[in-house]
Amino acid sequence: MKIAIQGIAGSFHHIAANAYFGDTIALKECLSFDEMPNLLKTNKVDYLLMAIENSIAGSILSNYGLIADFGLNIVGEVYLPIKHQLMVLKGQKLADITTVWSHPMAINQCRVFLRKHPNIKIVEKEDTADSARLIVLGKLKNIAAIASEKAAKLYDLEVIAKDVHTNKDNYTRFFVLSTVKNVVANATKISLKFITKHQQGSLAEVLNLFVKYKLNLSKIQSLPISNEPWNYAFFADLILDESHDIDFILKELALIVQEVQVLGMYQNKNKNYDN
């Protein structure tokens, strides 16, 4: 099974892919999220594993747009705790380090630790795991990477400071995406995109519908609509149970909105995988 991820082996996307699919997968490494949908559309990969939100940084809005624009289907999700480690070539100590490399988000999530070492220069890179890999390829002394423990093991680096992230309750949610509308048995979650009508109280009408049918709205996110200034699409996650007649509810929803699109029905995996 071939899975496309953003980043390289040892990245948090890689860890999330293993958490969902197991260890016997082939990775297609991508430099950006934008290149991922076409890989799925052209059958070069079986699934995409794409970050959608972080508990600290919030939603990745552009990824919602990619899912809707390319007609991708959400077939699963992963919640992963994000744990950052400071790693170097073996034999070095923290006092030897003059520069730290990592992805900008990882750097921001480790600011308190980094402020304790003001003499260390911070350099932003495209990927956490690639920062680790480049240190090994160049045999670079005095440079450390902030990345996952998996990256340290893969690239044979030494962790000289563990869990350097500021907030210990730091989680990223990932979507598992396919071109096929999988019918997930006993689906407990549905993700929707809808556009409200241009009239007063239209969003409230949608929310009241959810209340009427006792649907737990676990997330709602707005995204500007291209070429329609100040108009927005809404992305919503709803928790389902066996009492919900979702087909009937969707028909009623379609009557009160301008457009509705089911992005996926899948099992709610609001549990955390270790890394």
PDB file of C-alpha atoms in Angstrom:
ATOM      1  CA  MET A   1       0.000   0.000   0.000  1.00  0.00           C
ATOM      2  CA  LYS A   2       1.434   3.390  -1.025  1.00  0.00           C
ATOM      3  CA  ILE A   3       0.667   6.421   1.143  1.00  0.00           C
ATOM      4  CA  ALA A   4       1.500  10.034   0.241  1.00  0.00           C
ATOM      5  CA  ILE A   5       2.620  12.254   3.104  1.00  0.00           C
ATOM      6  CA  GLN A   6       3.874  15.809   3.416  1.00  0.00           C
ATOM      7  CA  GLY A   7       7.495  15.582   4.472  1.00  0.00           C
ATOM      8  CA  ILE A   8       9.869  12.633   4.554  1.00  0.00           C
ATOM      9  CA  ALA A   9      10.437   9.459   6.555  1.00  0.00           C
ATOM     10  CA  GLY A  10      10.638  10.329  10.230  1.00  0.00           C
ATOM     11  CA  SER A  11       8.185  13.219   9.971  1.00  0.00           C
ATOM     12  CA  PHE A  12       5.034  13.376  12.065  1.00  0.00           C
ATOM     13  CA  HIS A  13       3.039  12.574   8.915  1.00  0.00           C
ATOM     14  CA  HIS A  14       5.055   9.351   8.676  1.00  0.00           C
ATOM     15  CA  ILE A  15       4.282   8.518  12.311  1.00  0.00           C
ATOM     16  CA  ALA A  16       0.579   9.194  11.756  1.00  0.00           C
ATOM     17  CA  ALA A  17       0.578   7.000   8.623  1.00  0.00           C
ATOM     18  CA  ASN A  18       2.105   4.136  10.601  1.00  0.00           C
ATOM     19  CA  ALA A  19      -0.406   4.657  13.402  1.00  0.00           C
ATOM     20  CA  TYR A  20      -3.306   4.262  10.969  1.00  0.00           C
ATOM     21  CA  PHE A  21      -2.009   1.769   8.386  1.00  0.00           C
ATOM     22  CA  GLY A  22       0.752  -0.074  10.265  1.00  0.00           C
ATOM     23  CA  ASP A  23       4.430  -0.345   9.446  1.00  0.00           C
ATOM     24  CA  THR A  24       4.210  -2.264   6.154  1.00  0.00           C
ATOM     25  CA  ILE A  25       3.516   0.704   3.878  1.00  0.00           C
ATOM     26  CA  ALA A  26       5.443   2.449   1.111  1.00  0.00           C
ATOM     27  CA  LEU A  27       5.775   6.219   1.475  1.00  0.00           C
ATOM     28  CA  LYS A  28       5.484   8.811  -1.265  1.00  0.00           C
ATOM     29  CA  GLU A  29       7.253  11.845   0.175  1.00  0.00           C
ATOM     30  CA  CYS A  30       5.918  15.270  -0.886  1.00  0.00           C
ATOM     31  CA  LEU A  31       7.449  18.690  -0.353  1.00  0.00           C
ATOM     32  CA  SER A  32       4.042  20.392  -0.211  1.00  0.00           C
ATOM     33  CA  PHE A  33       0.377  19.597   0.354  1.00  0.00           C
ATOM     34  CA  ASP A  34      -0.494  21.016  -3.077  1.00  0.00           C
ATOM     35  CA  GLU A  35       1.221  18.190  -4.958  1.00  0.00           C
ATOM     36  CA  MET A  36      -0.628  15.465  -3.051  1.00  0.00           C
ATOM     37  CA  PRO A  37      -4.169  15.406  -4.580  1.00  0.00           C
ATOM     38  CA  ASN A  38      -2.961  14.743  -8.143  1.00  0.00           C
ATOM     39  CA  LEU A  39      -1.021  11.717  -6.933  1.00  0.00           C
ATOM     40  CA  LEU A  40      -4.288  10.251  -5.702  1.00  0.00           C
ATOM     41  CA  LYS A  41      -6.245  11.295  -8.786  1.00  0.00           C
ATOM     42  CA  THR A  42      -3.704   9.639 -11.096  1.00  0.00           C
ATOM     43  CA  ASN A  43      -3.591   6.425  -9.003  1.00  0.00           C
ATOM     44  CA  LYS A  44       0.059   6.858  -8.097  1.00  0.00           C
ATOM     45  CA  VAL A  45      -0.807   6.347  -4.432  1.00  0.00           C
ATOM     46  CA  ASP A  46      -3.597   4.548  -2.603  1.00  0.00           C
ATOM     47  CA  TYR A  47      -4.258   7.143   0.107  1.00  0.00           C
ATOM     48  CA  LEU A  48      -3.168  10.564   1.307  1.00  0.00           C
ATOM     49  CA  LEU A  49      -2.343  11.314   4.941  1.00  0.00           C
ATOM     50  CA  MET A  50      -2.869  15.079   5.426  1.00  0.00           C
ATOM     51  CA  ALA A  51      -2.679  17.244   8.555  1.00  0.00           C
ATOM     52  CA  ILE A  52      -5.844  19.289   8.999  1.00  0.00           C
ATOM     53  CA  GLU A  53      -5.501  20.980  12.398  1.00  0.00           C
ATOM     54  CA  ASN A  54      -3.269  21.400  15.417  1.00  0.00           C
ATOM     55  CA  SER A  55      -4.529  21.876  18.961  1.00  0.00           C
ATOM     56  CA  ILE A  56      -2.305  24.958  19.382  1.00  0.00           C
ATOM     57  CA  ALA A  57      -1.904  26.466  15.901  1.00  0.00           C
ATOM     58  CA  GLY A  58      -5.475  25.756  14.720  1.00  0.00           C
ATOM     59  CA  SER A  59      -6.773  24.629  11.327  1.00  0.00           C
ATOM     60  CA  ILE A  60      -4.776  24.387   8.105  1.00  0.00           C
ATOM     61  CA  LEU A  61      -7.329  26.243   5.990  1.00  0.00           C
ATOM     62  CA  SER A  62      -5.691  25.582   2.633  1.00  0.00           C
ATOM     63  CA  ASN A  63      -6.029  21.826   3.183  1.00  0.00           C
ATOM     64  CA  TYR A  64      -9.795  22.134   3.601  1.00  0.00           C
ATOM     65  CA  GLY A  65      -9.782  23.856   0.231  1.00  0.00           C
ATOM     66  CA  LEU A  66      -7.735  21.061  -1.379  1.00  0.00           C
ATOM     67  CA  ILE A  67     -10.102  18.383  -0.063  1.00  0.00           C
ATOM     68  CA  ALA A  68     -13.194  20.166  -1.401  1.00  0.00           C
ATOM     69  CA  ASP A  69     -11.694  21.363  -4.699  1.00  0.00           C
ATOM     70  CA  PHE A  70     -10.338  17.946  -5.692  1.00  0.00           C
ATOM     71  CA  GLY A  71     -13.367  16.005  -4.488  1.00  0.00           C
ATOM     72  CA  LEU A  72     -11.348  13.958  -2.013  1.00  0.00           C
ATOM     73  CA  ASN A  73     -13.108  11.704   0.480  1.00  0.00           C
ATOM     74  CA  ILE A  74     -12.272  11.501   4.162  1.00  0.00           C
ATOM     75  CA  VAL A  75     -12.204   7.829   5.154  1.00  0.00           C
ATOM     76  CA  GLY A  76     -10.456   8.085   8.516  1.00  0.00           C
ATOM     77  CA  GLU A  77      -8.582  10.273  10.966  1.00  0.00           C
ATOM     78  CA  VAL A  78      -5.625  10.145  13.350  1.00  0.00           C
ATOM     79  CA  TYR A  79      -4.971  12.240  16.463  1.00  0.00           C
ATOM     80  CA  LEU A  80      -1.241  12.305  17.202  1.00  0.00           C
ATOM     81  CA  PRO A  81       0.592  13.858  20.179  1.00  0.00           C
ATOM     82  CA  ILE A  82       3.422  16.037  18.873  1.00  0.00           C
ATOM     83  CA  LYS A  83       6.658  15.570  20.818  1.00  0.00           C
ATOM     84  CA  HIS A  84       9.761  17.472  19.749  1.00  0.00           C
ATOM     85  CA  GLN A  85      13.319  16.322  20.455  1.00  0.00           C
ATOM     86  CA  LEU A  86      16.623  18.166  20.036  1.00  0.00           C
ATOM     87  CA  MET A  87      19.076  15.939  18.166  1.00  0.00           C
ATOM     88  CA  VAL A  88      22.664  16.085  16.941  1.00  0.00           C
ATOM     89  CA  LEU A  89      25.467  13.989  15.505  1.00  0.00           C
ATOM     90  CA  LYS A  90      26.619  11.562  18.157  1.00  0.00           C
ATOM     91  CA  GLY A  91      29.224  12.786  20.613  1.00  0.00           C
ATOM     92  CA  GLN A  92      28.105  16.414  20.787  1.00  0.00           C
ATOM     93  CA  LYS A  93      26.692  18.267  23.770  1.00  0.00           C
ATOM     94  CA  LEU A  94      24.214  21.116  24.069  1.00  0.00           C
ATOM     95  CA  ALA A  95      27.095  23.527  24.753  1.00  0.00           C
ATOM     96  CA  ASP A  96      28.528  22.700  21.315  1.00  0.00           C
ATOM     97  CA  ILE A  97      25.418  23.786  19.410  1.00  0.00           C
ATOM     98  CA  THR A  98      25.467  27.117  17.551  1.00  0.00           C
ATOM     99  CA  THR A  99      22.454  26.587  15.222  1.00  0.00           C
ATOM    100  CA  VAL A 100      19.091  24.819  15.343  1.00  0.00           C
ATOM    101  CA  TRP A 101      17.183  23.769  12.223  1.00  0.00           C
ATOM    102  CA  SER A 102      13.497  22.868  11.984  1.00  0.00           C
ATOM    103  CA  HIS A 103      10.122  23.623  10.456  1.00  0.00           C
ATOM    104  CA  PRO A 104       8.705  27.041  11.501  1.00  0.00           C
ATOM    105  CA  MET A 105       5.763  25.459  13.359  1.00  0.00           C
ATOM    106  CA  ALA A 106       8.068  23.183  15.334  1.00  0.00           C
ATOM    107  CA  ILE A 107      10.283  26.152  16.206  1.00  0.00           C
ATOM    108  CA  ASN A 108       7.269  28.111  17.442  1.00  0.00           C
ATOM    109  CA  GLN A 109       6.183  25.157  19.556  1.00  0.00           C
ATOM    110  CA  CYS A 110       9.610  25.105  21.263  1.00  0.00           C
ATOM    111  CA  ARG A 111      10.047  28.844  21.914  1.00  0.00           C
ATOM    112  CA  VAL A 112      10.390  28.615  25.707  1.00  0.00           C
ATOM    113  CA  PHE A 113      13.231  26.105  25.439  1.00  0.00           C
ATOM    114  CA  LEU A 114      14.951  28.094  22.682  1.00  0.00           C
ATOM    115  CA  ARG A 115      14.745  31.359  24.669  1.00  0.00           C
ATOM    116  CA  LYS A 116      16.845  29.709  27.359  1.00  0.00           C
ATOM    117  CA  HIS A 117      19.628  29.447  24.775  1.00  0.00           C
ATOM    118  CA  PRO A 118      19.744  32.917  23.152  1.00  0.00           C
ATOM    119  CA  ASN A 119      23.173  32.312  21.614  1.00  0.00           C
ATOM    120  CA  ILE A 120      21.818  29.570  19.369  1.00  0.00           C
ATOM    121  CA  LYS A 121      20.820  30.757  15.894  1.00  0.00           C
ATOM    122  CA  ILE A 122      17.434  29.502  14.663  1.00  0.00           C
ATOM    123  CA  VAL A 123      17.090  28.555  10.981  1.00  0.00           C
ATOM    124  CA  GLU A 124      13.734  27.610   9.444  1.00  0.00           C
ATOM    125  CA  LYS A 125      13.585  24.537   7.179  1.00  0.00           C
ATOM    126  CA  GLU A 126      10.827  22.896   5.110  1.00  0.00           C
ATOM    127  CA  ASP A 127      10.510  19.758   7.232  1.00  0.00           C
ATOM    128  CA  THR A 128      11.463  18.556  10.714  1.00  0.00           C
ATOM    129  CA  ALA A 129      12.728  15.151   9.601  1.00  0.00           C
ATOM    130  CA  ASP A 130      14.601  16.598   6.625  1.00  0.00           C
ATOM    131  CA  SER A 131      16.463  18.892   9.032  1.00  0.00           C
ATOM    132  CA  ALA A 132      17.703  15.772  10.800  1.00  0.00           C
ATOM    133  CA  ARG A 133      18.571  14.001   7.528  1.00  0.00           C
ATOM    134  CA  LEU A 134      20.586  16.960   6.217  1.00  0.00           C
ATOM    135  CA  ILE A 135      22.719  17.040   9.356  1.00  0.00           C
ATOM    136  CA  VAL A 136      23.631  13.397   8.809  1.00  0.00           C
ATOM    137  CA  LEU A 137      24.262  13.781   5.064  1.00  0.00           C
ATOM    138  CA  GLY A 138      26.560  16.742   5.639  1.00  0.00           C
ATOM    139  CA  LYS A 139      28.105  15.329   8.838  1.00  0.00           C
ATOM    140  CA  LEU A 140      27.395  18.747  10.282  1.00  0.00           C
ATOM    141  CA  LYS A 141      28.734  19.466  13.720  1.00  0.00           C
ATOM    142  CA  ASN A 142      27.456  22.295  15.933  1.00  0.00           C
ATOM    143  CA  ILE A 143      24.024  22.089  14.286  1.00  0.00           C
ATOM    144  CA  ALA A 144      20.982  20.507  15.944  1.00  0.00           C
ATOM    145  CA  ALA A 145      17.574  19.596  14.558  1.00  0.00           C
ATOM    146  CA  ILE A 146      14.191  19.694  16.251  1.00  0.00           C
ATOM    147  CA  ALA A 147      12.273  16.645  15.076  1.00  0.00           C
ATOM    148  CA  SER A 148      10.572  13.456  16.230  1.00  0.00           C
ATOM    149  CA  GLU A 149      12.193  10.611  18.136  1.00  0.00           C
ATOM    150  CA  LYS A 150      11.457   8.452  15.086  1.00  0.00           C
ATOM    151  CA  ALA A 151      13.630  10.789  12.977  1.00  0.00           C
ATOM    152  CA  ALA A 152      16.470  10.488  15.483  1.00  0.00           C
ATOM    153  CA  LYS A 153      16.321   6.686  15.246  1.00  0.00           C
ATOM    154  CA  LEU A 154      16.014   6.610  11.445  1.00  0.00           C
ATOM    155  CA  TYR A 155      18.956   8.939  10.873  1.00  0.00           C
ATOM    156  CA  ASP A 156      21.039   7.693  13.812  1.00  0.00           C
ATOM    157  CA  LEU A 157      21.192  10.987  15.659  1.00  0.00           C
ATOM    158  CA  GLU A 158      21.544  11.473  19.402  1.00  0.00           C
ATOM    159  CA  VAL A 159      18.784  13.202  21.358  1.00  0.00           C
ATOM    160  CA  ILE A 160      20.458  15.685  23.717  1.00  0.00           C
ATOM    161  CA  ALA A 161      17.258  17.319  25.030  1.00  0.00           C
ATOM    162  CA  LYS A 162      13.964  15.439  25.245  1.00  0.00           C
ATOM    163  CA  ASP A 163      10.462  16.882  24.885  1.00  0.00           C
ATOM    164  CA  VAL A 164      11.545  20.459  24.204  1.00  0.00           C
ATOM    165  CA  HIS A 165       8.024  21.525  23.156  1.00  0.00           C
ATOM    166  CA  THR A 166       6.448  24.171  25.364  1.00  0.00           C
ATOM    167  CA  ASN A 167       2.914  22.813  25.607  1.00  0.00           C
ATOM    168  CA  LYS A 168       2.741  19.155  26.554  1.00  0.00           C
ATOM    169  CA  ASP A 169      -0.878  18.947  25.314  1.00  0.00           C
ATOM    170  CA  ASN A 170       0.064  19.452  21.675  1.00  0.00           C
ATOM    171  CA  TYR A 171      -1.834  17.303  19.179  1.00  0.00           C
ATOM    172  CA  THR A 172      -2.262  17.244  15.415  1.00  0.00           C
ATOM    173  CA  ARG A 173      -5.276  15.756  13.663  1.00  0.00           C
ATOM    174  CA  PHE A 174      -4.711  14.092  10.287  1.00  0.00           C
ATOM    175  CA  PHE A 175      -7.231  13.056   7.637  1.00  0.00           C
ATOM    176  CA  VAL A 176      -6.916   9.820   5.659  1.00  0.00           C
ATOM    177  CA  LEU A 177      -8.079  10.668   2.129  1.00  0.00           C
ATOM    178  CA  SER A 178      -9.184   8.608  -0.862  1.00  0.00           C
ATOM    179  CA  THR A 179     -10.824   9.152  -4.247  1.00  0.00           C
ATOM    180  CA  VAL A 180     -13.339   6.449  -3.370  1.00  0.00           C
ATOM    181  CA  LYS A 181     -16.406   7.121  -1.251  1.00  0.00           C
ATOM    182  CA  ASN A 182     -15.880   4.297   1.188  1.00  0.00           C
ATOM    183  CA  VAL A 183     -19.015   3.157   3.003  1.00  0.00           C
ATOM    184  CA  VAL A 184     -17.651   2.868   6.532  1.00  0.00           C
ATOM    185  CA  ALA A 185     -19.647   0.422   8.639  1.00  0.00           C
ATOM    186  CA  ASN A 186     -21.127   2.066  11.718  1.00  0.00           C
ATOM    187  CA  ALA A 187     -19.708   5.499  10.843  1.00  0.00           C
ATOM    188  CA  THR A 188     -19.675   7.737  13.895  1.00  0.00           C
ATOM    189  CA  LYS A 189     -18.561  10.987  12.267  1.00  0.00           C
ATOM    190  CA  ILE A 190     -19.473  12.979   9.170  1.00  0.00           C
ATOM    191  CA  SER A 191     -17.602  15.923   7.654  1.00  0.00           C
ATOM    192  CA  LEU A 192     -19.553  18.408   5.545  1.00  0.00           C
ATOM    193  CA  LYS A 193     -18.933  21.473   3.446  1.00  0.00           C
ATOM    194  CA  PHE A 194     -21.909  23.803   3.076  1.00  0.00           C
ATOM    195  CA  ILE A 195     -22.549  27.296   1.763  1.00  0.00           C
ATOM    196  CA  THR A 196     -25.376  29.210   3.364  1.00  0.00           C
ATOM    197  CA  LYS A 197     -27.886  31.315   1.499  1.00  0.00           C
ATOM    198  CA  HIS A 198     -27.269  35.057   1.394  1.00  0.00           C
ATOM    199  CA  GLN A 199     -29.912  36.029   3.903  1.00  0.00           C
ATOM    200  CA  GLN A 200     -30.122  37.010   7.534  1.00  0.00           C
ATOM    201  CA  GLY A 201     -29.985  34.141  10.005  1.00  0.00           C
ATOM    202  CA  SER A 202     -28.977  31.505   7.444  1.00  0.00           C
ATOM    203  CA  LEU A 203     -26.141  30.061   9.532  1.00  0.00           C
ATOM    204  CA  ALA A 204     -28.337  30.070  12.636  1.00  0.00           C
ATOM    205  CA  GLU A 205     -30.916  28.060  10.685  1.00  0.00           C
ATOM    206  CA  VAL A 206     -28.312  25.403   9.930  1.00  0.00           C
ATOM    207  CA  LEU A 207     -27.150  25.260  13.533  1.00  0.00           C
ATOM    208  CA  ASN A 208     -30.742  24.981  14.731  1.00  0.00           C
ATOM    209  CA  LEU A 209     -31.199  21.999  12.401  1.00  0.00           C
ATOM    210  CA  PHE A 210     -28.245  20.291  14.059  1.00  0.00           C
ATOM    211  CA  VAL A 211     -29.780  20.996  17.468  1.00  0.00           C
ATOM    212  CA  LYS A 212     -33.161  19.701  16.311  1.00  0.00           C
ATOM    213  CA  TYR A 213     -31.684  16.306  15.430  1.00  0.00           C
ATOM    214  CA  LYS A 214     -29.337  16.256  18.446  1.00  0.00           C
ATOM    215  CA  LEU A 215     -26.184  16.254  16.355  1.00  0.00           C
ATOM    216  CA  ASN A 216     -23.013  17.048  18.284  1.00  0.00           C
ATOM    217  CA  LEU A 217     -21.107  19.681  16.292  1.00  0.00           C
ATOM    218  CA  SER A 218     -17.469  18.896  17.148  1.00  0.00           C
ATOM    219  CA  LYS A 219     -15.975  21.478  14.778  1.00  0.00           C
ATOM    220  CA  ILE A 220     -17.000  24.268  12.436  1.00  0.00           C
ATOM    221  CA  GLN A 221     -14.602  26.253  10.279  1.00  0.00           C
ATOM    222  CA  SER A 222     -15.174  28.988   7.719  1.00  0.00           C
ATOM    223  CA  LEU A 223     -13.130  29.464   4.543  1.00  0.00           C
ATOM    224  CA  PRO A 224     -13.401  32.349   2.050  1.00  0.00           C
ATOM    225  CA  ILE A 225     -14.864  31.407  -1.344  1.00  0.00           C
ATOM    226  CA  SER A 226     -12.563  32.174  -4.276  1.00  0.00           C
ATOM    227  CA  ASN A 227     -13.800  34.989  -6.550  1.00  0.00           C
ATOM    228  CA  GLU A 228     -16.624  35.815  -4.104  1.00  0.00           C
ATOM    229  CA  PRO A 229     -15.241  38.444  -1.715  1.00  0.00           C
ATOM    230  CA  TRP A 230     -16.699  38.271   1.806  1.00  0.00           C
ATOM    231  CA  ASN A 231     -18.606  35.063   1.113  1.00  0.00           C
ATOM    232  CA  TYR A 232     -17.663  31.918   2.993  1.00  0.00           C
ATOM    233  CA  ALA A 233     -17.998  28.150   2.881  1.00  0.00           C
ATOM    234  CA  PHE A 234     -18.338  26.279   6.160  1.00  0.00           C
ATOM    235  CA  PHE A 235     -16.717  22.979   7.053  1.00  0.00           C
ATOM    236  CA  ALA A 236     -18.345  21.045   9.879  1.00  0.00           C
ATOM    237  CA  ASP A 237     -17.694  17.795  11.729  1.00  0.00           C
ATOM    238  CA  LEU A 238     -20.685  16.106  13.350  1.00  0.00           C
ATOM    239  CA  ILE A 239     -20.747  13.122  15.691  1.00  0.00           C
ATOM    240  CA  LEU A 240     -23.244  10.427  14.695  1.00  0.00           C
ATOM    241  CA  ASP A 241     -24.923   7.531  16.446  1.00  0.00           C
ATOM    242  CA  GLU A 242     -27.347   4.830  15.357  1.00  0.00           C
ATOM    243  CA  SER A 243     -30.352   7.036  16.108  1.00  0.00           C
ATOM    244  CA  HIS A 244     -29.481   9.521  13.349  1.00  0.00           C
ATOM    245  CA  ASP A 245     -31.120   9.112   9.947  1.00  0.00           C
ATOM    246  CA  ILE A 246     -28.325  10.985   8.210  1.00  0.00           C
ATOM    247  CA  ASP A 247     -29.809  10.714   4.692  1.00  0.00           C
ATOM    248  CA  PHE A 248     -33.003  12.381   5.871  1.00  0.00           C
ATOM    249  CA  ILE A 249     -31.073  15.069   7.755  1.00  0.00           C
ATOM    250  CA  LEU A 250     -28.925  15.833   4.691  1.00  0.00           C
ATOM    251  CA  LYS A 251     -32.043  16.227   2.531  1.00  0.00           C
ATOM    252  CA  GLU A 252     -33.459  18.707   5.016  1.00  0.00           C
ATOM    253  CA  LEU A 253     -30.122  20.529   5.183  1.00  0.00           C
ATOM    254  CA  ALA A 254     -30.034  20.818   1.388  1.00  0.00           C
ATOM    255  CA  LEU A 255     -33.336  22.724   1.484  1.00  0.00           C
ATOM    256  CA  ILE A 256     -31.961  25.520   3.668  1.00  0.00           C
ATOM    257  CA  VAL A 257     -28.464  26.009   2.225  1.00  0.00           C
ATOM    258  CA  GLN A 258     -27.135  27.075  -1.141  1.00  0.00           C
ATOM    259  CA  GLU A 259     -24.881  24.017  -1.451  1.00  0.00           C
ATOM    260  CA  VAL A 260     -23.908  20.993   0.650  1.00  0.00           C
ATOM    261  CA  GLN A 261     -21.152  18.437   0.052  1.00  0.00           C
ATOM    262  CA  VAL A 262     -20.407  15.320   2.113  1.00  0.00           C
ATOM    263  CA  LEU A 263     -16.631  15.119   2.507  1.00  0.00           C
ATOM    264  CA  GLY A 264     -16.673  11.809   4.322  1.00  0.00           C
ATOM    265  CA  MET A 265     -18.340   9.463   6.788  1.00  0.00           C
ATOM    266  CA  TYR A 266     -15.907   7.556   8.971  1.00  0.00           C
ATOM    267  CA  GLN A 267     -15.123   6.268  12.440  1.00  0.00           C
ATOM    268  CA  ASN A 268     -14.488   8.922  15.064  1.00  0.00           C
ATOM    269  CA  LYS A 269     -10.929   8.248  16.271  1.00  0.00           C
ATOM    270  CA  ASN A 270     -10.673  10.827  19.020  1.00  0.00           C
ATOM    271  CA  LYS A 271      -7.988   8.811  20.733  1.00  0.00           C
ATOM    272  CA  ASN A 272      -4.330   9.583  20.773  1.00  0.00           C
ATOM    273  CA  TYR A 273      -1.581   7.442  19.286  1.00  0.00           C
ATOM    274  CA  ASP A 274       1.807   7.502  20.928  1.00  0.00           C
ATOM    275  CA  ASN A 275       4.937   8.322  18.940  1.00  0.00           C
TER     276      ASN A 275
END
